[in-house]
Short mmCIF file of N, CA, C and O in Angstrom, two decimals:
data_model
loop_
_atom_site.label_atom_id
_atom_site.label_comp_id
_atom_site.label_asym_id
_atom_site.label_seq_id
_atom_site.Cartn_x
_atom_site.Cartn_y
_atom_site.Cartn_z
N MET A 1 95.11 72.34 111.66
CA MET A 1 95.75 73.13 112.67
C MET A 1 96.82 72.28 113.33
O MET A 1 96.63 71.12 113.61
N SER A 2 97.92 72.89 113.61
CA SER A 2 99.04 72.19 114.24
C SER A 2 98.67 71.81 115.67
O SER A 2 98.05 72.59 116.38
N THR A 3 99.08 70.63 116.07
CA THR A 3 98.79 70.21 117.44
C THR A 3 100.04 70.27 118.30
O THR A 3 100.01 69.91 119.46
N SER A 4 101.15 70.74 117.75
CA SER A 4 102.37 70.82 118.53
C SER A 4 102.31 72.01 119.47
O SER A 4 101.71 73.03 119.17
N THR A 5 102.94 71.87 120.61
CA THR A 5 103.00 72.94 121.58
C THR A 5 104.23 73.78 121.29
O THR A 5 105.32 73.25 121.13
N VAL A 6 104.04 75.09 121.19
CA VAL A 6 105.14 76.00 120.92
C VAL A 6 105.37 76.85 122.14
O VAL A 6 104.45 77.48 122.65
N ASP A 7 106.59 76.89 122.59
CA ASP A 7 106.97 77.74 123.71
C ASP A 7 107.27 79.13 123.15
O ASP A 7 108.04 79.26 122.21
N PRO A 8 106.67 80.21 123.69
CA PRO A 8 106.89 81.54 123.15
C PRO A 8 108.37 81.92 123.06
O PRO A 8 108.76 82.63 122.16
N GLU A 9 109.19 81.43 123.96
CA GLU A 9 110.62 81.75 123.91
C GLU A 9 111.31 81.07 122.73
O GLU A 9 112.34 81.52 122.25
N ASN A 10 110.77 79.96 122.24
CA ASN A 10 111.37 79.21 121.14
C ASN A 10 110.61 79.40 119.83
O ASN A 10 110.80 78.64 118.90
N ALA A 11 109.76 80.40 119.76
CA ALA A 11 108.95 80.63 118.57
C ALA A 11 109.82 81.13 117.42
O ALA A 11 110.91 81.64 117.62
N VAL A 12 109.31 80.98 116.22
CA VAL A 12 110.00 81.44 115.02
C VAL A 12 110.15 82.96 115.09
O VAL A 12 109.21 83.66 115.44
N GLN A 13 111.34 83.45 114.75
CA GLN A 13 111.55 84.88 114.72
C GLN A 13 111.76 85.32 113.28
O GLN A 13 112.60 84.77 112.58
N LEU A 14 110.99 86.30 112.85
CA LEU A 14 111.05 86.82 111.50
C LEU A 14 111.43 88.29 111.55
O LEU A 14 111.16 88.98 112.53
N SER A 15 112.02 88.78 110.46
CA SER A 15 112.24 90.21 110.37
C SER A 15 110.88 90.86 110.17
O SER A 15 109.92 90.22 109.70
N GLU A 16 110.78 92.13 110.50
CA GLU A 16 109.49 92.81 110.35
C GLU A 16 109.06 92.83 108.89
O GLU A 16 107.88 92.65 108.58
N SER A 17 110.00 93.01 107.98
CA SER A 17 109.62 93.03 106.55
C SER A 17 109.14 91.66 106.09
O SER A 17 108.20 91.56 105.29
N GLU A 18 109.77 90.57 106.58
CA GLU A 18 109.33 89.22 106.22
C GLU A 18 107.94 88.94 106.81
O GLU A 18 107.08 88.36 106.15
N PHE A 19 107.72 89.38 108.05
CA PHE A 19 106.42 89.22 108.70
C PHE A 19 105.34 89.92 107.87
O PHE A 19 104.31 89.34 107.55
N ARG A 20 105.60 91.17 107.50
CA ARG A 20 104.62 91.95 106.73
C ARG A 20 104.39 91.34 105.34
O ARG A 20 103.27 91.32 104.84
N SER A 21 105.45 90.84 104.75
CA SER A 21 105.33 90.22 103.43
C SER A 21 104.44 88.98 103.48
O SER A 21 103.57 88.79 102.62
N ARG A 22 104.65 88.14 104.48
CA ARG A 22 103.82 86.94 104.63
C ARG A 22 102.38 87.30 104.95
O ARG A 22 101.44 86.69 104.44
N LEU A 23 102.19 88.29 105.81
CA LEU A 23 100.85 88.70 106.21
C LEU A 23 100.09 89.30 105.03
O LEU A 23 98.88 89.09 104.88
N ARG A 24 100.78 90.02 104.17
CA ARG A 24 100.16 90.67 103.01
C ARG A 24 99.46 89.66 102.10
O ARG A 24 98.46 89.98 101.45
N GLU A 25 99.98 88.44 102.05
CA GLU A 25 99.44 87.41 101.16
C GLU A 25 98.20 86.69 101.73
O GLU A 25 97.58 85.89 101.03
N LEU A 26 97.86 86.97 102.97
CA LEU A 26 96.77 86.26 103.64
C LEU A 26 95.44 86.98 103.48
O LEU A 26 95.39 88.18 103.18
N PRO A 27 94.34 86.27 103.72
CA PRO A 27 93.01 86.90 103.59
C PRO A 27 92.76 87.93 104.70
O PRO A 27 93.43 87.93 105.74
N PRO A 28 91.77 88.81 104.50
CA PRO A 28 91.47 89.84 105.48
C PRO A 28 91.18 89.31 106.89
O PRO A 28 91.55 89.94 107.88
N SER A 29 90.53 88.16 106.98
CA SER A 29 90.22 87.62 108.31
C SER A 29 91.51 87.29 109.07
O SER A 29 91.60 87.53 110.27
N ALA A 30 92.51 86.77 108.39
CA ALA A 30 93.78 86.45 109.03
C ALA A 30 94.50 87.73 109.47
O ALA A 30 95.12 87.78 110.54
N LYS A 31 94.40 88.77 108.65
CA LYS A 31 95.01 90.06 109.01
C LYS A 31 94.35 90.65 110.25
O LYS A 31 95.03 91.18 111.13
N LEU A 32 93.02 90.53 110.33
CA LEU A 32 92.30 91.04 111.50
C LEU A 32 92.69 90.26 112.75
O LEU A 32 92.96 90.86 113.80
N VAL A 33 92.75 88.95 112.66
CA VAL A 33 93.14 88.13 113.80
C VAL A 33 94.57 88.48 114.23
O VAL A 33 94.85 88.61 115.43
N ALA A 34 95.47 88.67 113.29
CA ALA A 34 96.85 89.04 113.62
C ALA A 34 96.89 90.39 114.33
O ALA A 34 97.64 90.57 115.29
N LYS A 35 96.09 91.34 113.88
CA LYS A 35 96.05 92.67 114.50
C LYS A 35 95.53 92.57 115.94
O LYS A 35 96.07 93.22 116.84
N ILE A 36 94.52 91.76 116.15
CA ILE A 36 93.99 91.58 117.51
C ILE A 36 95.06 90.94 118.40
O ILE A 36 95.24 91.35 119.55
N LEU A 37 95.78 89.95 117.88
CA LEU A 37 96.84 89.32 118.67
C LEU A 37 97.99 90.29 118.94
O LEU A 37 98.69 90.17 119.94
N GLU A 38 98.20 91.24 118.04
CA GLU A 38 99.23 92.25 118.26
C GLU A 38 98.86 93.14 119.45
O GLU A 38 99.72 93.53 120.23
N ILE A 39 97.58 93.42 119.60
CA ILE A 39 97.09 94.29 120.67
C ILE A 39 96.99 93.54 121.99
O ILE A 39 97.35 94.06 123.04
N ASP A 40 96.48 92.32 121.94
CA ASP A 40 96.22 91.56 123.17
C ASP A 40 96.46 90.08 122.91
O ASP A 40 95.79 89.47 122.08
N SER A 41 97.43 89.52 123.61
CA SER A 41 97.67 88.08 123.45
C SER A 41 98.31 87.56 124.71
O SER A 41 98.87 88.33 125.48
N PRO A 42 98.24 86.30 124.97
CA PRO A 42 97.63 85.24 124.18
C PRO A 42 96.11 85.20 124.35
O PRO A 42 95.59 85.56 125.39
N LEU A 43 95.43 84.77 123.30
CA LEU A 43 93.98 84.65 123.32
C LEU A 43 93.57 83.30 122.75
O LEU A 43 94.23 82.77 121.86
N SER A 44 92.44 82.79 123.25
CA SER A 44 91.90 81.53 122.74
C SER A 44 91.10 81.81 121.47
O SER A 44 90.81 82.97 121.14
N GLN A 45 90.72 80.76 120.78
CA GLN A 45 89.92 80.90 119.57
C GLN A 45 88.60 81.60 119.89
O GLN A 45 88.15 82.47 119.14
N GLY A 46 87.97 81.24 120.98
CA GLY A 46 86.70 81.86 121.37
C GLY A 46 86.86 83.34 121.67
O GLY A 46 86.01 84.16 121.29
N GLN A 47 87.95 83.69 122.36
CA GLN A 47 88.20 85.11 122.66
C GLN A 47 88.45 85.89 121.37
O GLN A 47 88.01 87.03 121.23
N LEU A 48 89.17 85.28 120.44
CA LEU A 48 89.42 85.93 119.15
C LEU A 48 88.13 86.14 118.38
O LEU A 48 87.93 87.18 117.75
N ALA A 49 87.22 85.17 118.43
CA ALA A 49 85.93 85.30 117.77
C ALA A 49 85.13 86.45 118.38
O ALA A 49 84.50 87.23 117.67
N GLU A 50 85.17 86.56 119.70
CA GLU A 50 84.46 87.65 120.39
C GLU A 50 85.03 89.01 120.01
O GLU A 50 84.30 89.94 119.71
N GLU A 51 86.35 89.12 120.05
CA GLU A 51 87.01 90.39 119.76
C GLU A 51 86.85 90.82 118.30
O GLU A 51 86.69 91.99 118.01
N SER A 52 86.92 89.88 117.39
CA SER A 52 86.89 90.19 115.96
C SER A 52 85.47 90.28 115.39
O SER A 52 85.29 90.81 114.30
N LEU A 53 84.50 89.73 116.12
CA LEU A 53 83.12 89.62 115.64
C LEU A 53 83.01 88.73 114.41
O LEU A 53 82.08 88.84 113.62
N LEU A 54 83.98 87.84 114.24
CA LEU A 54 83.96 86.87 113.14
C LEU A 54 83.38 85.55 113.64
O LEU A 54 83.51 85.23 114.82
N PRO A 55 82.78 84.76 112.75
CA PRO A 55 82.30 83.43 113.15
C PRO A 55 83.47 82.53 113.56
O PRO A 55 84.60 82.69 113.09
N ASP A 56 83.19 81.56 114.44
CA ASP A 56 84.23 80.63 114.91
C ASP A 56 84.95 79.96 113.74
O ASP A 56 86.17 79.79 113.78
N ARG A 57 84.20 79.55 112.75
CA ARG A 57 84.78 78.85 111.61
C ARG A 57 85.78 79.75 110.86
O ARG A 57 86.83 79.30 110.42
N THR A 58 85.45 81.02 110.72
CA THR A 58 86.34 81.96 110.04
C THR A 58 87.60 82.20 110.86
O THR A 58 88.71 82.27 110.31
N VAL A 59 87.45 82.30 112.17
CA VAL A 59 88.61 82.47 113.04
C VAL A 59 89.50 81.24 112.96
O VAL A 59 90.73 81.35 112.87
N ARG A 60 88.92 80.07 112.96
CA ARG A 60 89.69 78.83 112.85
C ARG A 60 90.48 78.79 111.54
O ARG A 60 91.65 78.44 111.51
N TYR A 61 89.83 79.20 110.45
CA TYR A 61 90.49 79.26 109.15
C TYR A 61 91.65 80.27 109.19
O TYR A 61 92.75 79.99 108.72
N ALA A 62 91.40 81.44 109.78
CA ALA A 62 92.45 82.47 109.88
C ALA A 62 93.63 81.96 110.71
O ALA A 62 94.79 82.17 110.34
N LEU A 63 93.34 81.29 111.81
CA LEU A 63 94.41 80.75 112.65
C LEU A 63 95.23 79.70 111.90
O LEU A 63 96.46 79.67 112.01
N ASN A 64 94.56 78.86 111.14
CA ASN A 64 95.27 77.85 110.34
C ASN A 64 96.19 78.52 109.34
O ASN A 64 97.35 78.11 109.17
N ARG A 65 95.70 79.53 108.66
CA ARG A 65 96.53 80.24 107.66
C ARG A 65 97.71 80.93 108.32
O ARG A 65 98.83 80.91 107.81
N LEU A 66 97.48 81.56 109.47
CA LEU A 66 98.56 82.24 110.18
C LEU A 66 99.61 81.24 110.69
O LEU A 66 100.81 81.51 110.60
N GLU A 67 99.16 80.10 111.19
CA GLU A 67 100.09 79.07 111.66
C GLU A 67 100.89 78.48 110.50
O GLU A 67 102.10 78.27 110.62
N ASP A 68 100.24 78.24 109.38
CA ASP A 68 100.92 77.70 108.20
C ASP A 68 102.00 78.65 107.69
O ASP A 68 103.00 78.22 107.12
N SER A 69 101.81 79.95 107.92
CA SER A 69 102.78 80.96 107.50
C SER A 69 103.81 81.26 108.58
O SER A 69 104.62 82.17 108.42
N ASP A 70 103.76 80.54 109.69
CA ASP A 70 104.67 80.74 110.83
C ASP A 70 104.58 82.15 111.42
O ASP A 70 105.57 82.68 111.93
N LEU A 71 103.41 82.76 111.36
CA LEU A 71 103.23 84.10 111.91
C LEU A 71 102.74 84.07 113.36
O LEU A 71 102.90 85.04 114.08
N ILE A 72 102.12 82.95 113.74
CA ILE A 72 101.64 82.81 115.11
C ILE A 72 102.11 81.48 115.68
O ILE A 72 102.47 80.57 114.94
N GLY A 73 102.09 81.41 116.98
CA GLY A 73 102.35 80.16 117.68
C GLY A 73 101.20 79.89 118.63
O GLY A 73 100.33 80.75 118.84
N SER A 74 101.18 78.71 119.20
CA SER A 74 100.12 78.37 120.15
C SER A 74 100.68 77.50 121.25
O SER A 74 101.74 76.88 121.10
N ARG A 75 99.97 77.49 122.34
CA ARG A 75 100.30 76.63 123.48
C ARG A 75 99.01 76.34 124.22
O ARG A 75 97.98 76.97 123.96
N TYR A 76 99.07 75.37 125.12
CA TYR A 76 97.89 75.09 125.93
C TYR A 76 97.71 76.18 126.96
O TYR A 76 98.67 76.72 127.50
N SER A 77 96.47 76.52 127.24
CA SER A 77 96.13 77.55 128.20
C SER A 77 96.52 77.10 129.61
O SER A 77 96.31 75.95 129.97
N LEU A 78 97.04 78.01 130.38
CA LEU A 78 97.38 77.71 131.77
C LEU A 78 96.12 77.65 132.63
O LEU A 78 96.10 76.96 133.64
N LYS A 79 95.07 78.35 132.22
CA LYS A 79 93.82 78.36 132.97
C LYS A 79 92.96 77.14 132.68
O LYS A 79 92.24 76.66 133.54
N ASP A 80 93.01 76.66 131.43
CA ASP A 80 92.19 75.52 131.01
C ASP A 80 92.98 74.73 129.99
O ASP A 80 93.06 75.12 128.82
N ALA A 81 93.54 73.61 130.40
CA ALA A 81 94.43 72.83 129.54
C ALA A 81 93.72 72.21 128.34
O ALA A 81 94.37 71.69 127.45
N ARG A 82 92.39 72.30 128.30
CA ARG A 82 91.66 71.80 127.14
C ARG A 82 91.69 72.79 125.99
O ARG A 82 91.36 72.45 124.86
N LYS A 83 92.07 74.03 126.27
CA LYS A 83 92.06 75.09 125.26
C LYS A 83 93.48 75.47 124.87
O LYS A 83 94.42 75.33 125.65
N ARG A 84 93.60 75.95 123.65
CA ARG A 84 94.87 76.48 123.16
C ARG A 84 94.75 78.00 123.12
O ARG A 84 93.68 78.53 122.87
N VAL A 85 95.86 78.67 123.36
CA VAL A 85 95.91 80.12 123.20
C VAL A 85 96.95 80.44 122.14
O VAL A 85 97.90 79.69 121.93
N TYR A 86 96.74 81.55 121.46
CA TYR A 86 97.55 81.93 120.31
C TYR A 86 98.24 83.25 120.56
O TYR A 86 97.73 84.12 121.27
N PHE A 87 99.42 83.41 119.97
CA PHE A 87 100.23 84.62 120.12
C PHE A 87 101.00 84.82 118.82
O PHE A 87 101.26 83.88 118.07
N LEU A 88 101.38 86.09 118.56
CA LEU A 88 102.20 86.39 117.40
C LEU A 88 103.63 85.96 117.65
O LEU A 88 104.15 86.09 118.77
N ASN A 89 104.29 85.44 116.63
CA ASN A 89 105.71 85.16 116.73
C ASN A 89 106.47 86.48 116.71
O ASN A 89 106.04 87.44 116.06
N ASP A 90 107.56 86.52 117.42
CA ASP A 90 108.34 87.75 117.54
C ASP A 90 108.99 88.14 116.23
O ASP A 90 109.42 87.30 115.45
N CYS A 91 109.08 89.45 116.03
CA CYS A 91 109.83 90.00 114.90
C CYS A 91 111.18 90.48 115.42
O CYS A 91 111.27 90.99 116.53
N VAL A 92 112.18 90.30 114.61
CA VAL A 92 113.53 90.72 115.01
C VAL A 92 113.77 92.12 114.51
O VAL A 92 113.40 92.52 113.48
#
């Protein structure tokens, strides 16, 4: 998992077709996590596990795959700097 801090304003911007194309290649768990982030974000890994009903390890794997595909970004939580929160990168 990337440890760099991404500012939502400076996140990667993809066209909607490019976003969908990249997402199509990912496993179902990553698609579910992306859908949850589309509805409600930013969320921590624990919150994503609660919302998705997936095990923590599966959520972590999904987040890694989404980050590797530049579909999501992350930053440190404003409420708890020990945690990271995740959000979808904007589509143009």
